[in-house]
Short mmCIF file of C-alpha atoms in Angstrom, two decimals:
data_model
loop_
_atom_site.label_atom_id
_atom_site.label_comp_id
_atom_site.label_asym_id
_atom_site.label_seq_id
_atom_site.Cartn_x
_atom_site.Cartn_y
_atom_site.Cartn_z
CA GLN A 1 -0.03 0.15 -0.04
CA VAL A 2 1.52 3.30 -1.08
CA GLN A 3 1.41 5.90 1.70
CA LEU A 4 2.96 9.52 1.10
CA VAL A 5 2.96 11.64 4.30
CA GLU A 6 4.16 15.38 3.99
CA SER A 7 5.49 17.73 6.73
CA GLY A 8 7.24 20.82 7.13
CA GLY A 9 4.64 23.29 6.50
CA GLY A 10 3.93 26.49 8.59
CA SER A 11 3.70 30.16 8.83
CA VAL A 12 6.31 32.71 7.41
CA GLN A 13 6.84 36.22 6.49
CA ALA A 14 7.39 37.17 2.91
CA GLY A 15 11.07 36.60 1.85
CA GLY A 16 11.37 33.60 4.34
CA SER A 17 11.89 29.86 3.54
CA LEU A 18 10.50 26.50 4.01
CA ARG A 19 11.54 22.94 3.37
CA LEU A 20 8.92 20.48 2.93
CA SER A 21 9.37 16.75 3.20
CA CYS A 22 7.41 13.84 1.79
CA ALA A 23 7.93 10.53 3.50
CA ALA A 24 6.97 7.60 1.26
CA SER A 25 6.13 4.05 2.15
CA GLY A 26 5.07 1.13 -0.18
CA TYR A 27 6.80 2.77 -3.00
CA THR A 28 10.24 3.71 -3.98
CA VAL A 29 10.68 7.45 -4.84
CA SER A 30 13.46 6.73 -7.27
CA THR A 31 11.36 4.69 -9.66
CA TYR A 32 8.75 6.89 -10.94
CA CYS A 33 7.52 10.57 -11.52
CA MET A 34 7.08 12.48 -8.54
CA ALA A 35 5.96 16.05 -7.94
CA TRP A 36 4.57 18.77 -5.64
CA PHE A 37 1.29 20.36 -6.15
CA ARG A 38 -0.36 23.31 -4.45
CA GLN A 39 -3.90 24.53 -3.81
CA ALA A 40 -4.94 27.75 -2.70
CA PRO A 41 -8.62 28.36 -1.43
CA GLY A 42 -11.14 28.66 -4.35
CA GLN A 43 -8.43 27.88 -7.22
CA GLU A 44 -7.40 24.81 -8.92
CA ARG A 45 -4.52 22.54 -7.83
CA GLU A 46 -1.44 23.44 -9.66
CA GLY A 47 2.14 21.51 -10.07
CA VAL A 48 4.93 23.55 -8.67
CA ALA A 49 7.97 21.00 -9.20
CA TYR A 50 8.49 17.70 -10.84
CA ILE A 51 11.11 15.14 -10.81
CA ASP A 52 11.77 12.14 -12.99
CA SER A 53 13.47 8.75 -12.23
CA HIS A 54 16.73 9.97 -13.37
CA GLY A 55 16.64 13.34 -11.16
CA GLY A 56 15.60 15.58 -13.79
CA THR A 57 13.55 18.59 -12.59
CA GLY A 58 11.00 20.90 -13.87
CA TYR A 59 8.89 24.11 -12.57
CA PRO A 60 6.54 26.59 -13.78
CA TYR A 61 7.84 30.11 -14.21
CA SER A 62 5.94 31.23 -11.09
CA VAL A 63 8.40 29.37 -8.95
CA LYS A 64 11.37 28.80 -10.93
CA GLY A 65 14.56 29.85 -9.23
CA ARG A 66 12.99 30.07 -6.02
CA PHE A 67 11.54 26.20 -5.49
CA THR A 68 13.84 23.14 -5.70
CA ILE A 69 12.69 19.72 -5.81
CA SER A 70 14.90 16.84 -4.62
CA LYS A 71 14.67 13.08 -3.37
CA ASP A 72 16.85 11.12 -1.11
CA ASN A 73 16.58 7.59 -2.23
CA ALA A 74 18.27 6.21 0.65
CA LYS A 75 15.65 7.62 2.99
CA ASN A 76 12.85 7.27 0.48
CA THR A 77 11.76 11.00 0.79
CA LEU A 78 11.14 13.79 -1.55
CA TYR A 79 11.73 17.67 -0.59
CA LEU A 80 10.79 20.77 -1.58
CA GLN A 81 12.80 23.74 -0.65
CA MET A 82 11.26 27.03 -0.86
CA ASN A 83 13.05 30.46 -0.61
CA SER A 84 11.79 34.02 -1.20
CA LEU A 85 8.52 32.90 -0.33
CA LYS A 86 5.77 35.26 -1.59
CA PRO A 87 2.07 35.74 -0.32
CA GLU A 88 0.92 34.09 -3.40
CA ASP A 89 2.54 30.83 -2.58
CA THR A 90 0.08 30.42 0.19
CA GLY A 91 -1.76 27.25 -0.02
CA MET A 92 -1.82 23.37 0.70
CA TYR A 93 0.94 21.59 -0.70
CA TYR A 94 0.57 17.99 -1.62
CA CYS A 95 3.08 15.63 -2.82
CA ALA A 96 2.21 13.04 -5.46
CA THR A 97 3.29 10.04 -7.50
CA ASP A 98 2.53 8.85 -10.96
CA PRO A 99 3.47 5.03 -11.08
CA GLY A 100 2.79 5.16 -14.96
CA ARG A 101 5.77 7.55 -15.76
CA ARG A 102 9.37 7.66 -15.42
CA PHE A 103 10.01 10.87 -17.68
CA ALA A 104 8.25 13.80 -18.97
CA CYS A 105 6.59 14.26 -15.37
CA GLY A 106 4.79 17.54 -16.17
CA GLY A 107 1.20 18.19 -15.76
CA ASN A 108 -1.47 16.93 -13.55
CA SER A 109 -2.65 13.65 -15.14
CA GLY A 110 -1.49 10.42 -14.09
CA TYR A 111 -0.89 11.39 -10.57
CA THR A 112 -2.33 8.61 -8.61
CA TYR A 113 -1.10 8.71 -5.26
CA TRP A 114 -1.52 11.67 -3.01
CA GLY A 115 -0.34 12.77 0.59
CA GLN A 116 -2.67 14.42 3.02
CA GLY A 117 -1.10 17.82 2.49
CA THR A 118 0.63 20.46 4.74
CA GLN A 119 -0.42 23.97 4.96
CA VAL A 120 1.84 26.95 3.89
CA THR A 121 0.96 30.43 5.02
CA VAL A 122 3.26 33.50 3.77
CA SER A 123 2.08 36.72 5.24
CA SER A 124 3.07 40.07 3.60
#
């Protein structure tokens, strides 16, 4: 049974940093596409970082240069380092995995397994 558990969310001021973690069980993070998504109240869920089976990464323009996705295969954990946070980064952050893809991990479709989410609040 695949289980993803996020942690590390919290409240910070604009310009601050947070590091999110996603511990996986019943699944190997190194094998398939993994990603971080976020959802703000009243808005659609959007992908903010993707990583493929070889460690290749992708980001939307809104977070590129500020967010970094990584994974520790030994700990079977996915991370999201978020720097220079802005109030518009506020939302619930979820990690997810697509067991059908190893590469070309962008987009929302195919992400089958999701964590419960961790809240990030950035104040101005």
